[in-house]
Amino acid sequence: FYGNTGTPADLAGVPALELGPIAAIPFVGDVLGRQNAIVWVTFGLVIVLQLFLFRTVPGLRLRAVGEHPRAADTLGIAVRETRYWAVLASGTLAAIGGAYLSLSVAHSFTDGMTGGRGFIGLAAMIFGRWTPVGAFIASLIFGYGTALSVSLQGASIGDVRVPVQLLSTLPYVLTILAVAGFVGRSRPPAADGLPYEAEGHA
């Protein structure tokens, strides 16, 4: 795409959307007044996916495949095809997250640039009780921890400077504490991660 090999150092970023009325509101304007299109697409996807999973027939079928694929198969639901489409959709959503990181935050791409954020995403899903809205709220909480670790860099306690390495662990420590308190109460789909063989094909 760029006519040479290697890693592009300066990718064109996604432009921010200036929302005049919202930008004028104290605090809210600082948070939402100048966000790029990917952020607003994410807000919309959370609502659409929540409604899809819990208010539509295809969403009910998808959840049935995740909970009890044998029963879903008995009812005539194509279990394998449904799982394929679900994996494809999850990969697309993960790609949107990667695009945001490359095009809106770093404006470049390097190997390992996620820095373990994928595990935080997994924790957000568990903390959010496996729902789009819950995962979104959990992501905001974990994102606050990341922002706090950045803003506290250079802080000191008395005459002792807080090490940057210690502050950088803050979002991960917050993630561990949150998940530790919710693992037992957050139940994943019963058939999550389990292979399925239709009767007569085993």
mmCIF file of C-alpha atoms in Angstrom:
data_model
loop_
_atom_site.group_PDB
_atom_site.id
_atom_site.type_symbol
_atom_site.label_atom_id
_atom_site.label_comp_id
_atom_site.label_asym_id
_atom_site.label_seq_id
_atom_site.Cartn_x
_atom_site.Cartn_y
_atom_site.Cartn_z
ATOM 1 C CA PHE A 1 0.000 0.000 0.000
ATOM 2 C CA TYR A 2 2.832 2.408 0.786
ATOM 3 C CA GLY A 3 5.255 1.394 -1.969
ATOM 4 C CA ASN A 4 7.948 0.083 0.371
ATOM 5 C CA THR A 5 8.506 -2.543 3.025
ATOM 6 C CA GLY A 6 8.644 -2.124 6.763
ATOM 7 C CA THR A 7 6.379 -0.374 9.238
ATOM 8 C CA PRO A 8 4.745 2.927 8.249
ATOM 9 C CA ALA A 9 5.838 5.527 10.778
ATOM 10 C CA ASP A 10 3.020 8.031 10.382
ATOM 11 C CA LEU A 11 -0.404 6.747 9.388
ATOM 12 C CA ALA A 12 -3.166 9.176 8.534
ATOM 13 C CA GLY A 13 -5.466 9.237 11.535
ATOM 14 C CA VAL A 14 -9.255 9.205 11.655
ATOM 15 C CA PRO A 15 -10.385 12.843 11.918
ATOM 16 C CA ALA A 16 -12.111 13.999 15.084
ATOM 17 C CA LEU A 17 -15.731 15.125 14.908
ATOM 18 C CA GLU A 18 -16.306 18.569 16.377
ATOM 19 C CA LEU A 19 -19.652 18.655 18.195
ATOM 20 C CA GLY A 20 -20.223 22.312 18.978
ATOM 21 C CA PRO A 21 -23.183 22.120 21.415
ATOM 22 C CA ILE A 22 -21.686 19.194 23.337
ATOM 23 C CA ALA A 23 -18.185 20.696 23.335
ATOM 24 C CA ALA A 24 -19.538 23.752 25.168
ATOM 25 C CA ILE A 25 -20.735 21.694 28.153
ATOM 26 C CA PRO A 26 -18.200 21.659 31.020
ATOM 27 C CA PHE A 27 -16.455 18.298 31.518
ATOM 28 C CA VAL A 28 -18.790 16.546 29.057
ATOM 29 C CA GLY A 29 -17.355 18.644 26.255
ATOM 30 C CA ASP A 30 -13.824 17.649 27.218
ATOM 31 C CA VAL A 31 -14.783 13.968 27.089
ATOM 32 C CA LEU A 32 -17.128 13.821 24.096
ATOM 33 C CA GLY A 33 -16.706 17.117 22.285
ATOM 34 C CA ARG A 34 -13.889 15.997 19.976
ATOM 35 C CA GLN A 35 -13.968 12.252 19.462
ATOM 36 C CA ASN A 36 -13.257 10.509 16.186
ATOM 37 C CA ALA A 37 -15.737 8.534 14.131
ATOM 38 C CA ILE A 38 -14.611 5.142 15.485
ATOM 39 C CA VAL A 39 -15.660 6.159 19.009
ATOM 40 C CA TRP A 40 -19.158 7.086 17.858
ATOM 41 C CA VAL A 41 -19.399 3.884 15.813
ATOM 42 C CA THR A 42 -18.537 1.996 19.002
ATOM 43 C CA PHE A 43 -21.334 3.711 20.930
ATOM 44 C CA GLY A 44 -23.772 2.735 18.202
ATOM 45 C CA LEU A 45 -22.520 -0.849 18.044
ATOM 46 C CA VAL A 46 -23.049 -1.323 21.781
ATOM 47 C CA ILE A 47 -26.715 -0.366 21.459
ATOM 48 C CA VAL A 48 -27.265 -2.341 18.252
ATOM 49 C CA LEU A 49 -25.618 -5.504 19.596
ATOM 50 C CA GLN A 50 -27.482 -5.322 22.913
ATOM 51 C CA LEU A 51 -30.802 -5.059 21.078
ATOM 52 C CA PHE A 52 -29.794 -7.755 18.595
ATOM 53 C CA LEU A 53 -28.832 -10.308 21.250
ATOM 54 C CA PHE A 54 -31.758 -9.767 23.611
ATOM 55 C CA ARG A 55 -34.590 -8.389 21.462
ATOM 56 C CA THR A 56 -34.441 -10.257 18.145
ATOM 57 C CA VAL A 57 -35.055 -13.825 17.007
ATOM 58 C CA PRO A 58 -31.575 -14.227 15.416
ATOM 59 C CA GLY A 59 -30.047 -13.002 18.672
ATOM 60 C CA LEU A 60 -32.067 -15.547 20.626
ATOM 61 C CA ARG A 61 -30.847 -18.271 18.274
ATOM 62 C CA LEU A 62 -27.254 -17.153 18.715
ATOM 63 C CA ARG A 63 -27.550 -17.276 22.496
ATOM 64 C CA ALA A 64 -29.244 -20.675 22.271
ATOM 65 C CA VAL A 65 -26.286 -22.003 20.279
ATOM 66 C CA GLY A 66 -23.963 -20.695 22.981
ATOM 67 C CA GLU A 67 -25.980 -22.151 25.841
ATOM 68 C CA HIS A 68 -27.215 -25.492 24.516
ATOM 69 C CA PRO A 69 -26.169 -26.286 20.939
ATOM 70 C CA ARG A 70 -27.768 -29.742 21.000
ATOM 71 C CA ALA A 71 -31.178 -28.292 21.804
ATOM 72 C CA ALA A 72 -30.676 -25.558 19.213
ATOM 73 C CA ASP A 73 -29.799 -28.189 16.609
ATOM 74 C CA THR A 74 -32.938 -30.124 17.493
ATOM 75 C CA LEU A 75 -34.987 -26.998 16.807
ATOM 76 C CA GLY A 76 -33.459 -26.697 13.354
ATOM 77 C CA ILE A 77 -30.893 -23.987 14.072
ATOM 78 C CA ALA A 78 -27.696 -24.363 12.034
ATOM 79 C CA VAL A 79 -25.218 -24.550 14.900
ATOM 80 C CA ARG A 80 -21.986 -24.622 12.899
ATOM 81 C CA GLU A 81 -22.992 -21.814 10.569
ATOM 82 C CA THR A 82 -24.139 -19.693 13.498
ATOM 83 C CA ARG A 83 -20.824 -20.225 15.249
ATOM 84 C CA TYR A 84 -18.880 -19.346 12.099
ATOM 85 C CA TRP A 85 -20.778 -16.076 11.726
ATOM 86 C CA ALA A 86 -20.284 -15.297 15.422
ATOM 87 C CA VAL A 87 -16.518 -15.810 15.136
ATOM 88 C CA LEU A 88 -16.439 -13.669 11.990
ATOM 89 C CA ALA A 89 -18.343 -10.898 13.777
ATOM 90 C CA SER A 90 -16.045 -11.050 16.803
ATOM 91 C CA GLY A 91 -12.998 -10.815 14.542
ATOM 92 C CA THR A 92 -14.498 -7.774 12.832
ATOM 93 C CA LEU A 93 -15.082 -6.052 16.169
ATOM 94 C CA ALA A 94 -11.527 -6.859 17.253
ATOM 95 C CA ALA A 95 -10.282 -5.356 13.987
ATOM 96 C CA ILE A 96 -12.179 -2.145 14.732
ATOM 97 C CA GLY A 97 -10.391 -2.000 18.089
ATOM 98 C CA GLY A 98 -7.039 -2.486 16.393
ATOM 99 C CA ALA A 99 -7.876 0.174 13.819
ATOM 100 C CA TYR A 100 -8.675 2.626 16.602
ATOM 101 C CA LEU A 101 -5.377 1.920 18.330
ATOM 102 C CA SER A 102 -3.365 2.351 15.128
ATOM 103 C CA LEU A 103 -5.238 5.200 13.455
ATOM 104 C CA SER A 104 -6.480 7.237 16.410
ATOM 105 C CA VAL A 105 -3.960 6.748 19.225
ATOM 106 C CA ALA A 106 -0.517 5.796 17.922
ATOM 107 C CA HIS A 107 -0.832 6.779 14.225
ATOM 108 C CA SER A 108 1.512 3.891 13.458
ATOM 109 C CA PHE A 109 1.750 0.133 13.749
ATOM 110 C CA THR A 110 4.349 -1.906 15.587
ATOM 111 C CA ASP A 111 4.351 -5.524 16.624
ATOM 112 C CA GLY A 112 3.048 -5.960 20.168
ATOM 113 C CA MET A 113 1.654 -2.434 20.378
ATOM 114 C CA THR A 114 -1.479 -3.658 22.152
ATOM 115 C CA GLY A 115 0.574 -4.243 25.301
ATOM 116 C CA GLY A 116 -1.744 -6.907 26.698
ATOM 117 C CA ARG A 117 -4.929 -4.894 26.207
ATOM 118 C CA GLY A 118 -6.597 -7.948 24.706
ATOM 119 C CA PHE A 119 -6.568 -9.581 28.127
ATOM 120 C CA ILE A 120 -8.169 -6.451 29.571
ATOM 121 C CA GLY A 121 -10.867 -6.819 26.912
ATOM 122 C CA LEU A 122 -11.463 -10.402 28.015
ATOM 123 C CA ALA A 123 -11.685 -9.215 31.615
ATOM 124 C CA ALA A 124 -14.171 -6.513 30.588
ATOM 125 C CA MET A 125 -16.399 -9.176 29.057
ATOM 126 C CA ILE A 126 -16.323 -11.213 32.271
ATOM 127 C CA PHE A 127 -16.808 -8.149 34.467
ATOM 128 C CA GLY A 128 -19.677 -7.036 32.228
ATOM 129 C CA ARG A 129 -21.475 -10.365 32.655
ATOM 130 C CA TRP A 130 -21.100 -11.292 28.976
ATOM 131 C CA THR A 131 -23.368 -8.525 27.662
ATOM 132 C CA PRO A 132 -22.439 -5.683 25.274
ATOM 133 C CA VAL A 133 -23.590 -2.930 27.646
ATOM 134 C CA GLY A 134 -21.869 -4.547 30.616
ATOM 135 C CA ALA A 135 -18.615 -4.967 28.701
ATOM 136 C CA PHE A 136 -18.845 -1.334 27.571
ATOM 137 C CA ILE A 137 -19.227 -0.085 31.152
ATOM 138 C CA ALA A 138 -16.361 -2.309 32.291
ATOM 139 C CA SER A 139 -14.200 -0.959 29.458
ATOM 140 C CA LEU A 140 -14.874 2.589 30.638
ATOM 141 C CA ILE A 141 -13.754 1.636 34.148
ATOM 142 C CA PHE A 142 -10.587 -0.060 32.930
ATOM 143 C CA GLY A 143 -9.949 2.810 30.522
ATOM 144 C CA TYR A 144 -10.140 5.203 33.454
ATOM 145 C CA GLY A 145 -7.448 3.148 35.169
ATOM 146 C CA THR A 146 -5.232 3.462 32.092
ATOM 147 C CA ALA A 147 -5.804 7.216 31.871
ATOM 148 C CA LEU A 148 -5.089 7.569 35.587
ATOM 149 C CA SER A 149 -1.791 5.709 35.258
ATOM 150 C CA VAL A 150 -0.728 8.133 32.519
ATOM 151 C CA SER A 151 -1.814 11.274 34.364
ATOM 152 C CA LEU A 152 0.003 10.222 37.546
ATOM 153 C CA GLN A 153 3.355 9.779 35.824
ATOM 154 C CA GLY A 154 5.839 12.078 37.501
ATOM 155 C CA ALA A 155 3.861 12.092 40.753
ATOM 156 C CA SER A 156 5.674 11.735 44.048
ATOM 157 C CA ILE A 157 4.879 10.793 47.624
ATOM 158 C CA GLY A 158 6.797 13.227 49.750
ATOM 159 C CA ASP A 159 10.292 13.274 48.324
ATOM 160 C CA VAL A 160 9.956 9.854 46.714
ATOM 161 C CA ARG A 161 9.111 9.764 43.008
ATOM 162 C CA VAL A 162 6.601 7.044 42.158
ATOM 163 C CA PRO A 163 8.240 4.719 39.589
ATOM 164 C CA VAL A 164 6.695 4.820 36.132
ATOM 165 C CA GLN A 165 6.822 1.028 36.006
ATOM 166 C CA LEU A 166 4.602 0.844 39.085
ATOM 167 C CA LEU A 167 2.070 3.262 37.634
ATOM 168 C CA SER A 168 1.963 1.354 34.352
ATOM 169 C CA THR A 169 0.702 -1.722 36.225
ATOM 170 C CA LEU A 170 -2.337 0.174 37.550
ATOM 171 C CA PRO A 171 -4.817 -0.800 34.797
ATOM 172 C CA TYR A 172 -3.765 -4.449 35.020
ATOM 173 C CA VAL A 173 -4.013 -4.516 38.821
ATOM 174 C CA LEU A 174 -7.446 -2.910 38.572
ATOM 175 C CA THR A 175 -8.436 -5.555 36.039
ATOM 176 C CA ILE A 176 -7.258 -8.419 38.259
ATOM 177 C CA LEU A 177 -9.113 -7.046 41.292
ATOM 178 C CA ALA A 178 -12.312 -6.517 39.328
ATOM 179 C CA VAL A 179 -12.285 -9.957 37.731
ATOM 180 C CA ALA A 180 -11.355 -11.667 41.010
ATOM 181 C CA GLY A 181 -14.543 -10.337 42.547
ATOM 182 C CA PHE A 182 -16.794 -11.255 39.623
ATOM 183 C CA VAL A 183 -15.498 -14.552 38.250
ATOM 184 C CA GLY A 184 -17.797 -16.623 40.448
ATOM 185 C CA ARG A 185 -20.839 -14.437 39.754
ATOM 186 C CA SER A 186 -20.360 -13.947 36.012
ATOM 187 C CA ARG A 187 -21.525 -17.063 34.189
ATOM 188 C CA PRO A 188 -20.337 -17.571 30.607
ATOM 189 C CA PRO A 189 -22.467 -19.367 28.006
ATOM 190 C CA ALA A 190 -22.599 -23.031 28.989
ATOM 191 C CA ALA A 191 -21.142 -24.256 25.677
ATOM 192 C CA ASP A 192 -18.514 -21.533 25.342
ATOM 193 C CA GLY A 193 -15.323 -23.000 23.883
ATOM 194 C CA LEU A 194 -16.749 -26.507 23.565
ATOM 195 C CA PRO A 195 -16.700 -28.231 20.157
ATOM 196 C CA TYR A 196 -19.987 -29.491 18.814
ATOM 197 C CA GLU A 197 -20.607 -32.529 16.647
ATOM 198 C CA ALA A 198 -24.078 -33.041 15.256
ATOM 199 C CA GLU A 199 -25.630 -36.450 15.804
ATOM 200 C CA GLY A 200 -24.672 -38.793 13.005
ATOM 201 C CA HIS A 201 -21.462 -36.841 12.241
ATOM 202 C CA ALA A 202 -19.416 -37.732 15.308
#
